Amino acid sequence: LISCVSIFASRFHGMISREEADQLLSQAEGSYLIRESQRQPGTYTLALRFGNQTRNFRLYHDGKHFVGEKRFESIHDLVTDGLITLYIETKAAEYIAKMTINPIYEHVGYTTLNQEPTLKKHLPHSQEEPDGPTPAKDDHNTEERLTSLVRRATLRESDLAPKYEKVHNFKVHTFRGPHWCEYCANFMWGLIAQGVKCADCGLNVHKQCSKVVPNDCQPDLRHVKKVYSCDLTTLVKAHNTKRPMVVDMCIQEIEARGLQSEGLYRISGFSELIEDVKLAFDRDGEKADISSNAYEDINIITGALKLYFRELPIPLITYDAYPRFIEAAKITDPEKRLEALHEALKLLPPAHCETLRYLMGHLKRVTQYEKENLMTSENLGIVFGPTLMRAPELDAMTALNDIRYQRLVVESLITNEDVLF
C-alpha cells in the first residue's frame, strides 16, 4: 500500500472525510482526489466529481489501478475512462437500454470477417469411403475479399455449410481508435476494454450486447490457427466440414492399410513420430501427408488419432453428458441400457455426435477383423474409454471407479452402433 500511495502521491490527500473531499472537489467538474478511508484505515478511496456530486469508489492496486473489472496503468487513465463511462451512461441511459431491441445484426449479420472461405464441394461417396471428408474446391476465385455480411448470408443459404450451432467465444478486448458494436451498431466507449471480441470469428460487440448475440459463430481460419487442442465444433465450422479432418483422414488411412494389423490401437507408435503427425495437421490441415510413404507404421496414425481425442478441450463425450453415459453403463438390463445410451447421445452437441457416430462405425469395422488384429469391442473399449470420456472434476477414487464404466460405454456403442446412430 505504501508503494501504491507513492504512485498517486500528487493526488493523495491523506485520511480526510467524505465531506472534506466533497468540499475540495466542489469547484471543478471532473476533478478527483485519493483519500485514505477513516472507517477502514489502510484502504483507499477515489473521490470523483461528476454531475455536481462527489462519487466515491474503493480503489485497488495490484500493479495496475482499478475500481472494477478494468485495470489501468495510471490513475489519470482510470479517471478519464470513468468520466467517459459516467457521461455516456448518464446522458444516454434510455438509449443504451433500447439499443439491443432492434439490432442491425438481426438483419445483416456481423461485419468483422472479411474473407469468404473456400467452400467444400460435395462429391459422390465411394463404397470404400462412405463417410469420408469432402475435398476442398481448388478455386481461387471463391476466395474473394468480402464483408462478413455477405459471408454470413452465403453460409446461411448454402447447403454446403454444416448446420452446427456454436456459441461465440467472447474475450474482453481493448480496441484502438473509434470502434462500433457489430450487434447494435453503436459506438463502443472507454479508453480500454470497451467491449468483447470473439476469439474464433472476430465479432466485436458491447459486453451487454454479447449476452443477446445468437449462437451462430462462424469461426474464421485467421483466428483458428491449429487442429489439435481446438474445440471440436469450432474446428469443423472453421473448415466447413462435417467432422474434424484429422478424424476422417486418419480413419481412412487406417482402413486402407491397417485393419488386419495385430494389436491395432492397442500398440503404441513412436511418440516422436506421433508428435510429427500432430504438427503436420496443425501446420498443413487437410493437406497433411499421413500416407505410408510418410509413416509406414500404422500405429503412428492410430496414435495420432487417439492423441487428437485426448487433447480436445471438451471431450468427445462431453462433461455435461458424461454422468448420463456412466449411469447408462451401470444398467444391467441390455434393452434398458440401450435406451439410456440413446437418450444420453441426445445430450451431445451435433458435431460431437456426428464424430462419435463415424468413429464407432470405424471401430465396428475394426472388430470384423478381430481374428487378424485381435481387437474385440471389449479391447477397444479399454483403449478408447478414457480417451473419449473424462470425468468432470471428480475425486481420484470416483474417477478410478468410472474407468470400467467408460469401457462399457464404448463397448456398447461399438456393438450397437447400427442401432444407436
Short mmCIF file of C-alpha atoms in Angstrom, two decimals:
data_model
loop_
_atom_site.label_atom_id
_atom_site.label_comp_id
_atom_site.label_asym_id
_atom_site.label_seq_id
_atom_site.Cartn_x
_atom_site.Cartn_y
_atom_site.Cartn_z
CA LEU A 1 0.00 0.00 0.00
CA ILE A 2 2.93 2.37 0.67
CA SER A 3 4.11 1.88 -2.91
CA CYS A 4 0.53 2.39 -4.08
CA VAL A 5 0.36 5.73 -2.24
CA SER A 6 3.64 6.87 -3.77
CA ILE A 7 2.27 6.27 -7.26
CA PHE A 8 -0.61 8.71 -6.81
CA ALA A 9 1.08 10.98 -4.25
CA SER A 10 0.21 14.17 -6.12
CA ARG A 11 -3.50 13.41 -5.74
CA PHE A 12 -3.34 11.86 -2.27
CA HIS A 13 -4.94 13.92 0.49
CA GLY A 14 -4.44 11.60 3.45
CA MET A 15 -7.14 10.49 5.86
CA ILE A 16 -9.90 13.02 5.21
CA SER A 17 -13.66 12.60 5.45
CA ARG A 18 -16.17 12.37 2.62
CA GLU A 19 -17.38 15.84 3.48
CA GLU A 20 -13.88 17.32 3.24
CA ALA A 21 -13.33 15.57 -0.09
CA ASP A 22 -16.64 16.90 -1.38
CA GLN A 23 -15.67 20.45 -0.38
CA LEU A 24 -12.27 20.21 -2.10
CA LEU A 25 -13.79 18.94 -5.33
CA SER A 26 -16.89 21.12 -5.46
CA GLN A 27 -15.27 23.81 -7.60
CA ALA A 28 -14.49 21.76 -10.72
CA GLU A 29 -16.48 19.13 -12.60
CA GLY A 30 -14.27 16.12 -13.40
CA SER A 31 -11.77 16.81 -10.61
CA TYR A 32 -10.67 13.95 -8.36
CA LEU A 33 -8.53 13.02 -5.38
CA ILE A 34 -7.46 9.92 -3.44
CA ARG A 35 -8.04 9.67 0.27
CA GLU A 36 -7.44 7.07 2.96
CA SER A 37 -10.62 5.72 4.46
CA GLN A 38 -11.38 6.88 8.02
CA ARG A 39 -13.63 3.88 8.59
CA GLN A 40 -11.09 1.36 7.27
CA PRO A 41 -7.54 2.68 7.65
CA GLY A 42 -5.16 1.21 5.12
CA THR A 43 -7.78 1.22 2.36
CA TYR A 44 -8.12 3.95 -0.24
CA THR A 45 -10.97 5.73 -1.98
CA LEU A 46 -11.13 7.54 -5.29
CA ALA A 47 -13.35 10.61 -4.95
CA LEU A 48 -14.56 11.89 -8.34
CA ARG A 49 -16.68 14.95 -9.12
CA PHE A 50 -19.36 14.27 -11.73
CA GLY A 51 -22.86 15.63 -12.21
CA ASN A 52 -22.46 18.20 -9.44
CA GLN A 53 -21.89 15.49 -6.87
CA THR A 54 -18.88 13.64 -5.48
CA ARG A 55 -18.81 9.93 -6.12
CA ASN A 56 -16.64 7.61 -4.03
CA PHE A 57 -15.08 4.37 -5.31
CA ARG A 58 -12.97 1.85 -3.43
CA LEU A 59 -9.54 1.97 -5.08
CA TYR A 60 -7.35 -1.11 -5.54
CA HIS A 61 -3.82 -1.67 -6.84
CA ASP A 62 -2.18 -4.94 -7.92
CA GLY A 63 0.41 -3.44 -10.20
CA LYS A 64 -2.40 -1.64 -12.00
CA HIS A 65 -5.14 0.62 -10.66
CA PHE A 66 -8.77 -0.46 -10.66
CA VAL A 67 -12.17 0.14 -9.08
CA GLY A 68 -13.98 -2.53 -11.11
CA GLU A 69 -13.10 -5.02 -13.86
CA LYS A 70 -10.90 -2.70 -15.91
CA ARG A 71 -7.26 -2.20 -14.88
CA PHE A 72 -5.24 0.93 -15.74
CA GLU A 73 -1.58 1.87 -15.83
CA SER A 74 -2.31 5.28 -14.30
CA ILE A 75 -4.95 6.95 -12.13
CA HIS A 76 -5.33 9.57 -14.86
CA ASP A 77 -6.40 6.91 -17.38
CA LEU A 78 -8.75 5.32 -14.84
CA VAL A 79 -10.44 8.67 -14.16
CA THR A 80 -10.64 9.56 -17.86
CA ASP A 81 -12.27 6.24 -18.70
CA GLY A 82 -14.59 6.60 -15.70
CA LEU A 83 -15.73 10.08 -16.76
CA ILE A 84 -16.42 8.86 -20.31
CA THR A 85 -18.44 5.91 -18.99
CA LEU A 86 -20.37 8.02 -16.46
CA TYR A 87 -21.19 10.60 -19.11
CA ILE A 88 -22.42 8.03 -21.63
CA GLU A 89 -24.40 6.02 -19.09
CA THR A 90 -25.96 9.17 -17.60
CA LYS A 91 -26.76 11.13 -20.75
CA ALA A 92 -27.71 8.14 -22.88
CA ALA A 93 -29.16 5.72 -20.31
CA GLU A 94 -32.51 5.42 -22.08
CA TYR A 95 -30.84 4.92 -25.45
CA ILE A 96 -28.45 2.28 -24.07
CA ALA A 97 -31.39 0.38 -22.60
CA LYS A 98 -33.03 0.24 -26.04
CA MET A 99 -30.02 -0.29 -28.29
CA THR A 100 -30.33 -4.11 -28.36
CA ILE A 101 -34.04 -4.05 -29.24
CA ASN A 102 -33.63 -3.64 -33.00
CA PRO A 103 -30.01 -4.51 -33.76
CA ILE A 104 -28.57 -4.44 -37.27
CA TYR A 105 -27.20 -7.92 -36.53
CA GLU A 106 -30.67 -9.43 -36.91
CA HIS A 107 -30.87 -8.05 -40.45
CA VAL A 108 -27.39 -8.31 -41.92
CA GLY A 109 -25.21 -10.25 -39.50
CA TYR A 110 -21.80 -9.41 -38.17
CA THR A 111 -19.32 -7.30 -40.10
CA THR A 112 -15.92 -8.29 -38.81
CA LEU A 113 -14.91 -11.17 -41.07
CA ASN A 114 -13.62 -10.16 -44.46
CA GLN A 115 -12.95 -13.32 -46.40
CA GLU A 116 -15.22 -15.94 -47.88
CA PRO A 117 -13.67 -19.35 -47.13
CA THR A 118 -13.28 -21.94 -49.83
CA LEU A 119 -16.44 -23.99 -49.52
CA LYS A 120 -16.18 -27.75 -49.66
CA LYS A 121 -17.54 -29.41 -52.78
CA HIS A 122 -19.71 -32.49 -52.24
CA LEU A 123 -18.56 -35.41 -54.31
CA PRO A 124 -20.34 -38.75 -54.80
CA HIS A 125 -19.39 -41.04 -51.95
CA SER A 126 -17.49 -44.16 -52.93
CA GLN A 127 -18.35 -47.53 -51.42
CA GLU A 128 -14.92 -47.68 -49.87
CA GLU A 129 -15.24 -44.29 -48.16
CA PRO A 130 -18.94 -43.74 -47.41
CA ASP A 131 -18.35 -41.04 -44.82
CA GLY A 132 -15.07 -39.51 -45.97
CA PRO A 133 -14.33 -35.78 -45.84
CA THR A 134 -15.22 -33.69 -48.85
CA PRO A 135 -12.09 -32.31 -50.56
CA ALA A 136 -11.55 -28.58 -50.77
CA LYS A 137 -12.51 -26.90 -54.02
CA ASP A 138 -9.35 -25.63 -55.62
CA ASP A 139 -10.79 -22.38 -56.96
CA HIS A 140 -9.04 -19.16 -56.01
CA ASN A 141 -11.92 -17.14 -57.43
CA THR A 142 -14.07 -18.13 -54.46
CA GLU A 143 -11.53 -16.66 -52.04
CA GLU A 144 -12.61 -13.09 -52.68
CA ARG A 145 -12.39 -10.33 -50.15
CA LEU A 146 -15.95 -9.99 -48.90
CA THR A 147 -17.59 -8.39 -45.94
CA SER A 148 -18.82 -10.90 -43.39
CA LEU A 149 -22.35 -9.73 -44.12
CA VAL A 150 -22.08 -11.43 -47.49
CA ARG A 151 -20.11 -14.31 -45.95
CA ARG A 152 -22.78 -14.94 -43.35
CA ALA A 153 -25.62 -14.73 -45.87
CA THR A 154 -23.79 -17.13 -48.20
CA LEU A 155 -23.22 -19.65 -45.44
CA ARG A 156 -26.78 -19.35 -44.21
CA GLU A 157 -28.27 -20.13 -47.61
CA SER A 158 -25.74 -22.73 -48.69
CA ASP A 159 -26.44 -26.42 -48.31
CA LEU A 160 -22.68 -26.99 -48.16
CA ALA A 161 -22.31 -25.48 -44.69
CA PRO A 162 -22.79 -27.83 -41.73
CA LYS A 163 -25.75 -26.77 -39.63
CA TYR A 164 -23.90 -26.86 -36.32
CA GLU A 165 -24.72 -24.27 -33.68
CA LYS A 166 -21.79 -22.66 -31.88
CA VAL A 167 -21.67 -20.05 -29.13
CA HIS A 168 -19.27 -17.14 -29.52
CA ASN A 169 -16.02 -17.28 -27.56
CA PHE A 170 -16.03 -13.71 -26.23
CA LYS A 171 -12.99 -12.21 -24.51
CA VAL A 172 -12.63 -8.69 -23.07
CA HIS A 173 -10.79 -6.59 -25.65
CA THR A 174 -9.21 -3.15 -25.94
CA PHE A 175 -9.90 -1.54 -29.31
CA ARG A 176 -7.51 1.02 -30.78
CA GLY A 177 -9.26 4.07 -32.19
CA PRO A 178 -13.03 4.58 -32.62
CA HIS A 179 -14.96 1.34 -32.79
CA TRP A 180 -18.59 0.39 -33.23
CA CYS A 181 -20.52 -2.59 -31.89
CA GLU A 182 -21.31 -5.10 -34.62
CA TYR A 183 -24.54 -6.14 -32.93
CA CYS A 184 -26.25 -2.80 -32.27
CA ALA A 185 -24.06 -0.53 -34.49
CA ASN A 186 -23.48 1.90 -31.62
CA PHE A 187 -20.22 3.46 -30.51
CA MET A 188 -18.05 1.47 -28.06
CA TRP A 189 -16.90 3.92 -25.41
CA GLY A 190 -13.99 3.97 -22.98
CA LEU A 191 -10.20 4.05 -23.14
CA ILE A 192 -9.62 0.33 -22.62
CA ALA A 193 -11.71 -2.87 -22.52
CA GLN A 194 -14.50 -1.10 -24.40
CA GLY A 195 -16.16 -4.39 -25.31
CA VAL A 196 -15.59 -8.03 -26.11
CA LYS A 197 -14.23 -9.84 -29.18
CA CYS A 198 -14.98 -13.42 -30.25
CA ALA A 199 -11.65 -15.26 -30.30
CA ASP A 200 -12.95 -17.63 -33.00
CA CYS A 201 -14.73 -15.37 -35.52
CA GLY A 202 -13.63 -11.87 -34.55
CA LEU A 203 -17.09 -10.44 -33.79
CA ASN A 204 -16.80 -7.18 -31.80
CA VAL A 205 -19.68 -6.17 -29.52
CA HIS A 206 -20.52 -4.35 -26.31
CA LYS A 207 -20.33 -6.55 -23.23
CA GLN A 208 -24.07 -6.11 -22.67
CA CYS A 209 -24.79 -6.97 -26.31
CA SER A 210 -22.77 -10.21 -26.03
CA LYS A 211 -25.49 -11.57 -23.75
CA VAL A 212 -28.08 -11.48 -26.54
CA VAL A 213 -25.97 -12.34 -29.61
CA PRO A 214 -27.31 -15.58 -31.22
CA ASN A 215 -25.25 -18.75 -31.02
CA ASP A 216 -24.19 -18.51 -34.65
CA CYS A 217 -20.43 -18.10 -34.50
CA GLN A 218 -18.76 -18.77 -37.86
CA PRO A 219 -15.09 -19.36 -36.95
CA ASP A 220 -12.51 -17.86 -39.26
CA LEU A 221 -9.29 -19.69 -40.09
CA ARG A 222 -7.42 -16.46 -39.39
CA HIS A 223 -8.42 -16.89 -35.75
CA VAL A 224 -8.43 -20.72 -35.54
CA LYS A 225 -4.77 -21.50 -36.13
CA LYS A 226 -4.46 -25.14 -35.07
CA VAL A 227 -6.18 -28.52 -35.29
CA TYR A 228 -5.15 -30.29 -32.11
CA SER A 229 -6.38 -28.86 -28.79
CA CYS A 230 -9.04 -26.85 -30.65
CA ASP A 231 -12.71 -27.09 -29.67
CA LEU A 232 -14.28 -29.69 -31.98
CA THR A 233 -17.29 -27.62 -33.09
CA THR A 234 -15.05 -24.60 -33.66
CA LEU A 235 -12.75 -26.67 -35.88
CA VAL A 236 -15.45 -28.18 -38.10
CA LYS A 237 -17.18 -24.83 -38.56
CA ALA A 238 -13.90 -23.10 -39.37
CA HIS A 239 -13.08 -25.72 -42.03
CA ASN A 240 -16.72 -26.14 -43.10
CA THR A 241 -16.71 -29.92 -42.69
CA LYS A 242 -18.99 -32.46 -41.01
CA ARG A 243 -16.18 -33.82 -38.83
CA PRO A 244 -12.62 -32.85 -37.93
CA MET A 245 -10.42 -33.58 -40.94
CA VAL A 246 -7.89 -35.34 -38.70
CA VAL A 247 -10.56 -37.92 -37.78
CA ASP A 248 -11.63 -38.53 -41.37
CA MET A 249 -8.10 -38.68 -42.76
CA CYS A 250 -6.68 -40.95 -40.05
CA ILE A 251 -9.62 -43.37 -40.20
CA GLN A 252 -9.48 -43.57 -44.00
CA GLU A 253 -5.72 -44.25 -43.86
CA ILE A 254 -6.18 -46.92 -41.17
CA GLU A 255 -8.96 -48.66 -43.07
CA ALA A 256 -6.95 -48.55 -46.29
CA ARG A 257 -3.92 -50.38 -44.91
CA GLY A 258 -4.23 -51.30 -41.24
CA LEU A 259 -7.41 -53.19 -40.35
CA GLN A 260 -5.58 -56.52 -40.14
CA SER A 261 -2.66 -55.14 -38.14
CA GLU A 262 -2.26 -57.07 -34.90
CA GLY A 263 -2.96 -55.01 -31.80
CA LEU A 264 -4.46 -52.12 -33.79
CA TYR A 265 -4.99 -49.14 -31.42
CA ARG A 266 -3.53 -51.15 -28.51
CA ILE A 267 0.08 -50.99 -29.70
CA SER A 268 1.60 -47.53 -29.48
CA GLY A 269 3.67 -45.92 -32.21
CA PHE A 270 6.80 -43.86 -31.57
CA SER A 271 5.77 -40.76 -29.65
CA GLU A 272 8.14 -38.52 -31.62
CA LEU A 273 6.54 -39.52 -34.92
CA ILE A 274 3.04 -39.16 -33.48
CA GLU A 275 4.02 -35.63 -32.50
CA ASP A 276 5.20 -35.10 -36.08
CA VAL A 277 1.74 -36.04 -37.37
CA LYS A 278 0.16 -33.62 -34.91
CA LEU A 279 2.43 -30.81 -36.09
CA ALA A 280 1.66 -31.68 -39.73
CA PHE A 281 -2.08 -31.31 -39.14
CA ASP A 282 -1.61 -28.08 -37.17
CA ARG A 283 0.58 -26.68 -39.94
CA ASP A 284 -0.98 -28.08 -43.13
CA GLY A 285 -4.54 -29.06 -42.16
CA GLU A 286 -6.15 -31.33 -44.74
CA LYS A 287 -3.00 -31.17 -46.86
CA ALA A 288 -1.01 -33.08 -44.22
CA ASP A 289 0.70 -36.17 -45.64
CA ILE A 290 -0.03 -39.24 -43.48
CA SER A 291 0.39 -41.81 -46.24
CA SER A 292 2.56 -44.91 -45.96
CA ASN A 293 5.30 -43.02 -47.75
CA ALA A 294 5.49 -40.61 -44.81
CA TYR A 295 4.60 -43.00 -41.97
CA GLU A 296 4.93 -46.68 -42.76
CA ASP A 297 3.91 -47.83 -39.25
CA ILE A 298 0.11 -47.68 -39.00
CA ASN A 299 0.42 -47.44 -35.22
CA ILE A 300 1.70 -43.88 -35.68
CA ILE A 301 -1.59 -42.94 -37.36
CA THR A 302 -3.71 -44.67 -34.69
CA GLY A 303 -1.62 -42.91 -32.04
CA ALA A 304 -2.21 -39.54 -33.72
CA LEU A 305 -5.96 -40.16 -33.78
CA LYS A 306 -6.06 -41.12 -30.10
CA LEU A 307 -3.92 -38.09 -29.25
CA TYR A 308 -6.39 -35.82 -31.06
CA PHE A 309 -9.25 -37.06 -28.89
CA ARG A 310 -7.19 -36.86 -25.70
CA GLU A 311 -6.25 -33.24 -26.38
CA LEU A 312 -9.78 -31.98 -27.05
CA PRO A 313 -10.54 -29.21 -24.53
CA ILE A 314 -14.07 -30.62 -24.28
CA PRO A 315 -14.03 -34.43 -24.64
CA LEU A 316 -15.89 -36.11 -27.49
CA ILE A 317 -18.34 -37.36 -24.86
CA THR A 318 -18.74 -34.01 -23.17
CA TYR A 319 -18.52 -33.20 -19.47
CA ASP A 320 -22.24 -32.35 -19.45
CA ALA A 321 -23.23 -35.69 -20.95
CA TYR A 322 -20.68 -37.77 -19.00
CA PRO A 323 -22.89 -38.59 -15.96
CA ARG A 324 -25.74 -39.86 -18.16
CA PHE A 325 -23.41 -42.19 -20.07
CA ILE A 326 -21.94 -43.56 -16.83
CA GLU A 327 -25.44 -44.09 -15.41
CA ALA A 328 -26.41 -45.94 -18.59
CA ALA A 329 -23.37 -48.23 -18.31
CA LYS A 330 -24.43 -49.25 -14.80
CA ILE A 331 -27.78 -50.60 -16.04
CA THR A 332 -27.67 -54.39 -16.25
CA ASP A 333 -30.72 -54.92 -18.45
CA PRO A 334 -29.46 -54.77 -22.09
CA GLU A 335 -32.58 -53.15 -23.56
CA LYS A 336 -32.83 -50.51 -20.85
CA ARG A 337 -29.12 -49.80 -21.18
CA LEU A 338 -29.57 -49.18 -24.91
CA GLU A 339 -32.49 -46.85 -24.23
CA ALA A 340 -30.42 -44.93 -21.67
CA LEU A 341 -27.48 -44.65 -24.09
CA HIS A 342 -29.81 -43.41 -26.81
CA GLU A 343 -31.08 -40.67 -24.50
CA ALA A 344 -27.54 -39.79 -23.44
CA LEU A 345 -26.48 -39.35 -27.08
CA LYS A 346 -29.11 -36.63 -27.44
CA LEU A 347 -27.14 -34.51 -24.95
CA LEU A 348 -24.08 -34.32 -27.21
CA PRO A 349 -23.53 -31.29 -29.45
CA PRO A 350 -24.32 -32.24 -33.09
CA ALA A 351 -20.68 -32.11 -34.23
CA HIS A 352 -19.63 -34.35 -31.31
CA CYS A 353 -22.44 -36.82 -32.01
CA GLU A 354 -21.61 -36.99 -35.73
CA THR A 355 -17.91 -37.58 -34.98
CA LEU A 356 -18.76 -40.25 -32.42
CA ARG A 357 -21.07 -41.96 -34.92
CA TYR A 358 -18.32 -42.04 -37.55
CA LEU A 359 -15.72 -43.31 -35.08
CA MET A 360 -17.97 -46.08 -33.74
CA GLY A 361 -18.74 -47.22 -37.29
CA HIS A 362 -15.00 -47.43 -37.90
CA LEU A 363 -14.33 -49.34 -34.69
CA LYS A 364 -17.15 -51.74 -35.58
CA ARG A 365 -15.31 -52.45 -38.85
CA VAL A 366 -12.11 -52.99 -36.86
CA THR A 367 -13.85 -55.74 -34.83
CA GLN A 368 -14.83 -57.50 -38.05
CA TYR A 369 -11.12 -58.34 -38.45
CA GLU A 370 -10.59 -59.41 -34.85
CA LYS A 371 -9.18 -62.79 -35.91
CA GLU A 372 -6.30 -60.94 -37.53
CA ASN A 373 -5.94 -57.83 -35.34
CA LEU A 374 -7.07 -59.47 -32.05
CA MET A 375 -9.11 -56.35 -31.18
CA THR A 376 -12.59 -57.10 -29.86
CA SER A 377 -15.14 -54.47 -28.87
CA GLU A 378 -14.11 -55.05 -25.25
CA ASN A 379 -10.44 -54.43 -26.06
CA LEU A 380 -11.32 -51.28 -27.99
CA GLY A 381 -13.48 -50.15 -25.07
CA ILE A 382 -10.47 -50.44 -22.78
CA VAL A 383 -8.39 -48.32 -25.17
CA PHE A 384 -10.99 -45.67 -26.06
CA GLY A 385 -12.96 -45.38 -22.80
CA PRO A 386 -10.55 -42.96 -21.08
CA THR A 387 -9.70 -41.38 -24.45
CA LEU A 388 -13.24 -40.30 -25.30
CA MET A 389 -14.52 -39.69 -21.76
CA ARG A 390 -13.04 -37.65 -18.94
CA ALA A 391 -14.62 -37.34 -15.52
CA PRO A 392 -15.70 -33.74 -14.81
CA GLU A 393 -13.84 -32.72 -11.63
CA LEU A 394 -14.42 -35.93 -9.73
CA ASP A 395 -12.20 -37.09 -6.89
CA ALA A 396 -9.48 -39.58 -7.77
CA MET A 397 -11.25 -42.61 -6.31
CA THR A 398 -14.52 -41.92 -8.17
CA ALA A 399 -12.65 -41.31 -11.41
CA LEU A 400 -10.81 -44.60 -10.93
CA ASN A 401 -14.05 -46.48 -10.36
CA ASP A 402 -15.53 -44.93 -13.50
CA ILE A 403 -12.89 -46.50 -15.77
CA ARG A 404 -14.73 -49.80 -16.06
CA TYR A 405 -17.96 -47.98 -16.90
CA GLN A 406 -16.16 -45.91 -19.52
CA ARG A 407 -15.08 -49.17 -21.11
CA LEU A 408 -18.66 -50.47 -21.03
CA VAL A 409 -19.96 -47.29 -22.65
CA VAL A 410 -17.60 -47.53 -25.61
CA GLU A 411 -18.04 -51.29 -25.91
CA SER A 412 -21.83 -50.87 -26.02
CA LEU A 413 -21.60 -48.04 -28.56
CA ILE A 414 -19.43 -50.19 -30.84
CA THR A 415 -21.54 -53.32 -30.52
CA ASN A 416 -24.82 -51.47 -31.08
CA GLU A 417 -23.53 -48.82 -33.49
CA ASP A 418 -26.12 -49.70 -36.14
CA VAL A 419 -28.98 -49.29 -33.64
CA LEU A 420 -27.86 -46.27 -31.65
CA PHE A 421 -26.85 -43.99 -34.53
#
